[in-house]
């Protein structure tokens, strides 16, 4: 997918503002580090099963948290670049104006859900729960910080997609060569 959505009237695409590019880079690096962490921890777990030593239980706990953190750390990045999971069925049937309406509506729905998730995450982070993780004894309020940041960025990106961007991303076209109807 292109870095920026196409502009109407064949104008060159606008460049993303520098702070947005920095934010995207930070999100992507965080996601890559978390993916590497999950991979290493899973590898350690698999190796421990075949060695005659006592395993480290904390690797499984941290790997599970890492997978959740990975999901929430990249959700804003994927929303901002329109690389999240979507159904592109409407691209085949709707005109440009109707497609824009559907795209704006979908982003507003995501933003509304994001606001509700944000409120719940704020309650989890700042609610003062005395609970800790079972093995590592990390306060659960710390565990919920990355999902809070991820949901916040997702909501902001969805609002920006709906309000600031002039058009939805490039239309999906299917060809008969791919075995699908044109």
Short mmCIF file of C-alpha atoms in Angstrom, two decimals:
data_model
loop_
_atom_site.label_atom_id
_atom_site.label_comp_id
_atom_site.label_asym_id
_atom_site.label_seq_id
_atom_site.Cartn_x
_atom_site.Cartn_y
_atom_site.Cartn_z
CA UNK A 1 0.00 0.00 0.00
CA UNK A 2 1.16 3.53 -0.64
CA UNK A 3 2.49 5.74 2.14
CA UNK A 4 -0.18 8.33 1.52
CA UNK A 5 -3.65 8.11 0.04
CA UNK A 6 -3.98 9.21 -3.57
CA UNK A 7 -5.02 12.79 -4.17
CA UNK A 8 -7.95 13.69 -6.42
CA UNK A 9 -7.23 15.32 -9.78
CA UNK A 10 -3.92 13.44 -10.23
CA UNK A 11 -2.02 15.76 -7.89
CA UNK A 12 1.04 14.30 -6.18
CA UNK A 13 0.25 12.77 -2.78
CA UNK A 14 0.81 14.88 0.31
CA UNK A 15 3.69 13.88 2.50
CA UNK A 16 2.84 12.89 6.05
CA UNK A 17 3.88 15.48 8.64
CA UNK A 18 7.21 14.77 10.33
CA UNK A 19 5.72 14.08 13.81
CA UNK A 20 3.36 11.52 12.28
CA UNK A 21 6.27 9.82 10.50
CA UNK A 22 8.22 9.74 13.79
CA UNK A 23 5.22 8.31 15.59
CA UNK A 24 4.79 5.64 12.91
CA UNK A 25 8.46 4.75 13.16
CA UNK A 26 8.25 4.50 16.96
CA UNK A 27 5.14 2.30 16.70
CA UNK A 28 6.79 0.06 14.13
CA UNK A 29 10.02 -0.29 16.14
CA UNK A 30 8.05 -1.04 19.31
CA UNK A 31 6.05 -3.68 17.45
CA UNK A 32 9.21 -5.24 16.01
CA UNK A 33 10.87 -5.39 19.43
CA UNK A 34 7.78 -6.96 20.99
CA UNK A 35 7.58 -9.50 18.16
CA UNK A 36 11.24 -10.39 18.72
CA UNK A 37 10.59 -10.69 22.45
CA UNK A 38 7.66 -13.06 21.92
CA UNK A 39 9.71 -15.12 19.47
CA UNK A 40 12.67 -15.46 21.86
CA UNK A 41 10.45 -16.31 24.82
CA UNK A 42 8.57 -18.95 22.85
CA UNK A 43 11.87 -20.39 21.66
CA UNK A 44 13.11 -20.55 25.26
CA UNK A 45 9.90 -22.31 26.30
CA UNK A 46 10.20 -24.87 23.51
CA UNK A 47 13.86 -25.50 24.34
CA UNK A 48 13.12 -25.95 28.04
CA UNK A 49 10.70 -28.76 27.31
CA UNK A 50 13.49 -30.84 25.79
CA UNK A 51 16.12 -30.19 28.45
CA UNK A 52 16.40 -32.07 31.76
CA UNK A 53 16.17 -28.84 33.77
CA UNK A 54 13.39 -27.06 35.57
CA UNK A 55 11.66 -24.56 33.26
CA UNK A 56 11.15 -20.87 33.81
CA UNK A 57 7.44 -20.25 34.25
CA UNK A 58 7.85 -16.51 33.76
CA UNK A 59 8.70 -16.97 30.06
CA UNK A 60 5.16 -18.10 29.27
CA UNK A 61 3.58 -15.30 31.26
CA UNK A 62 5.75 -12.64 29.65
CA UNK A 63 5.19 -14.12 26.17
CA UNK A 64 1.40 -13.91 26.63
CA UNK A 65 1.63 -10.30 27.77
CA UNK A 66 4.01 -9.58 24.90
CA UNK A 67 1.50 -10.86 22.37
CA UNK A 68 -1.22 -8.62 23.78
CA UNK A 69 1.18 -5.66 23.88
CA UNK A 70 2.21 -6.38 20.28
CA UNK A 71 -1.42 -6.27 19.18
CA UNK A 72 -2.19 -2.98 20.90
CA UNK A 73 1.11 -1.31 20.04
CA UNK A 74 0.54 -1.75 16.29
CA UNK A 75 -3.18 -1.00 16.08
CA UNK A 76 -2.63 2.76 15.67
CA UNK A 77 0.04 2.20 13.01
CA UNK A 78 -2.26 -0.09 11.03
CA UNK A 79 -5.20 2.32 11.29
CA UNK A 80 -3.11 5.26 10.15
CA UNK A 81 -1.85 3.45 7.07
CA UNK A 82 -5.13 1.64 6.32
CA UNK A 83 -3.40 -1.72 6.61
CA UNK A 84 -5.76 -3.20 9.16
CA UNK A 85 -8.10 -6.08 8.35
CA UNK A 86 -10.98 -4.79 6.25
CA UNK A 87 -13.60 -6.06 3.88
CA UNK A 88 -13.16 -4.40 0.53
CA UNK A 89 -16.43 -5.65 -0.93
CA UNK A 90 -17.81 -2.14 -1.26
CA UNK A 91 -14.93 -1.18 -3.55
CA UNK A 92 -16.41 -3.37 -6.27
CA UNK A 93 -19.93 -1.94 -6.19
CA UNK A 94 -19.95 1.64 -4.96
CA UNK A 95 -19.00 4.86 -6.66
CA UNK A 96 -16.36 7.21 -5.29
CA UNK A 97 -18.74 9.36 -3.26
CA UNK A 98 -20.56 6.39 -1.68
CA UNK A 99 -17.22 4.73 -0.99
CA UNK A 100 -16.07 7.87 0.86
CA UNK A 101 -19.25 7.82 2.97
CA UNK A 102 -18.72 4.16 3.89
CA UNK A 103 -15.04 4.84 4.70
CA UNK A 104 -15.87 7.81 6.93
CA UNK A 105 -18.65 5.90 8.67
CA UNK A 106 -16.38 2.90 9.31
CA UNK A 107 -13.67 5.14 10.77
CA UNK A 108 -16.18 6.93 12.99
CA UNK A 109 -17.44 3.57 14.29
CA UNK A 110 -13.84 2.55 15.03
CA UNK A 111 -13.29 5.89 16.78
CA UNK A 112 -16.43 5.42 18.90
CA UNK A 113 -15.34 1.93 19.93
CA UNK A 114 -11.87 3.33 20.58
CA UNK A 115 -13.28 5.95 22.94
CA UNK A 116 -15.10 3.25 24.93
CA UNK A 117 -11.96 1.09 25.02
CA UNK A 118 -9.95 4.15 26.10
CA UNK A 119 -12.32 4.78 29.02
CA UNK A 120 -12.03 1.16 30.16
CA UNK A 121 -8.23 1.20 29.79
CA UNK A 122 -8.02 4.42 31.84
CA UNK A 123 -10.01 2.71 34.58
CA UNK A 124 -7.66 -0.28 34.50
CA UNK A 125 -4.49 1.82 34.55
CA UNK A 126 -5.53 4.48 37.06
CA UNK A 127 -8.03 2.46 39.09
CA UNK A 128 -5.42 1.53 41.68
CA UNK A 129 -5.90 -2.23 41.58
CA UNK A 130 -3.60 -4.02 44.03
CA UNK A 131 -3.47 -7.12 41.80
CA UNK A 132 -0.17 -8.39 40.43
CA UNK A 133 0.70 -10.96 37.78
CA UNK A 134 0.95 -14.46 39.16
CA UNK A 135 4.60 -15.22 38.45
CA UNK A 136 6.51 -12.01 37.77
CA UNK A 137 4.52 -9.98 40.32
CA UNK A 138 4.19 -7.02 37.93
CA UNK A 139 1.36 -4.67 39.00
CA UNK A 140 -1.52 -5.14 36.57
CA UNK A 141 -1.85 -1.39 36.23
CA UNK A 142 1.56 -1.41 34.47
CA UNK A 143 0.46 -4.23 32.17
CA UNK A 144 -2.44 -2.12 30.86
CA UNK A 145 -0.38 0.96 29.91
CA UNK A 146 0.56 -0.26 26.42
CA UNK A 147 -3.05 -1.15 25.52
CA UNK A 148 -4.10 2.31 26.76
CA UNK A 149 -1.56 4.02 24.51
CA UNK A 150 -2.44 1.77 21.56
CA UNK A 151 -6.18 2.36 21.87
CA UNK A 152 -5.58 6.12 22.16
CA UNK A 153 -3.50 6.17 18.99
CA UNK A 154 -6.05 4.01 17.17
CA UNK A 155 -8.85 6.40 18.09
CA UNK A 156 -6.87 9.45 16.99
CA UNK A 157 -5.93 7.80 13.71
CA UNK A 158 -9.55 6.78 13.02
CA UNK A 159 -10.74 10.36 13.62
CA UNK A 160 -7.95 11.68 11.37
CA UNK A 161 -8.92 9.19 8.66
CA UNK A 162 -12.55 10.26 8.82
CA UNK A 163 -12.04 14.01 9.09
CA UNK A 164 -8.65 15.05 7.74
CA UNK A 165 -7.92 12.75 4.82
CA UNK A 166 -9.58 13.84 1.60
CA UNK A 167 -10.35 10.38 0.23
CA UNK A 168 -10.29 6.74 1.18
CA UNK A 169 -7.24 4.71 0.21
CA UNK A 170 -6.87 3.37 -3.25
CA UNK A 171 -9.74 1.27 -4.49
CA UNK A 172 -9.29 -2.51 -4.59
CA UNK A 173 -9.54 -3.85 -8.15
CA UNK A 174 -9.79 -7.52 -8.94
CA UNK A 175 -8.77 -8.99 -12.26
CA UNK A 176 -9.93 -12.11 -14.03
CA UNK A 177 -6.30 -13.26 -14.17
CA UNK A 178 -6.43 -13.80 -10.41
CA UNK A 179 -9.44 -16.06 -10.84
CA UNK A 180 -11.92 -13.52 -9.54
CA UNK A 181 -14.70 -11.65 -11.24
CA UNK A 182 -13.82 -8.23 -12.57
#
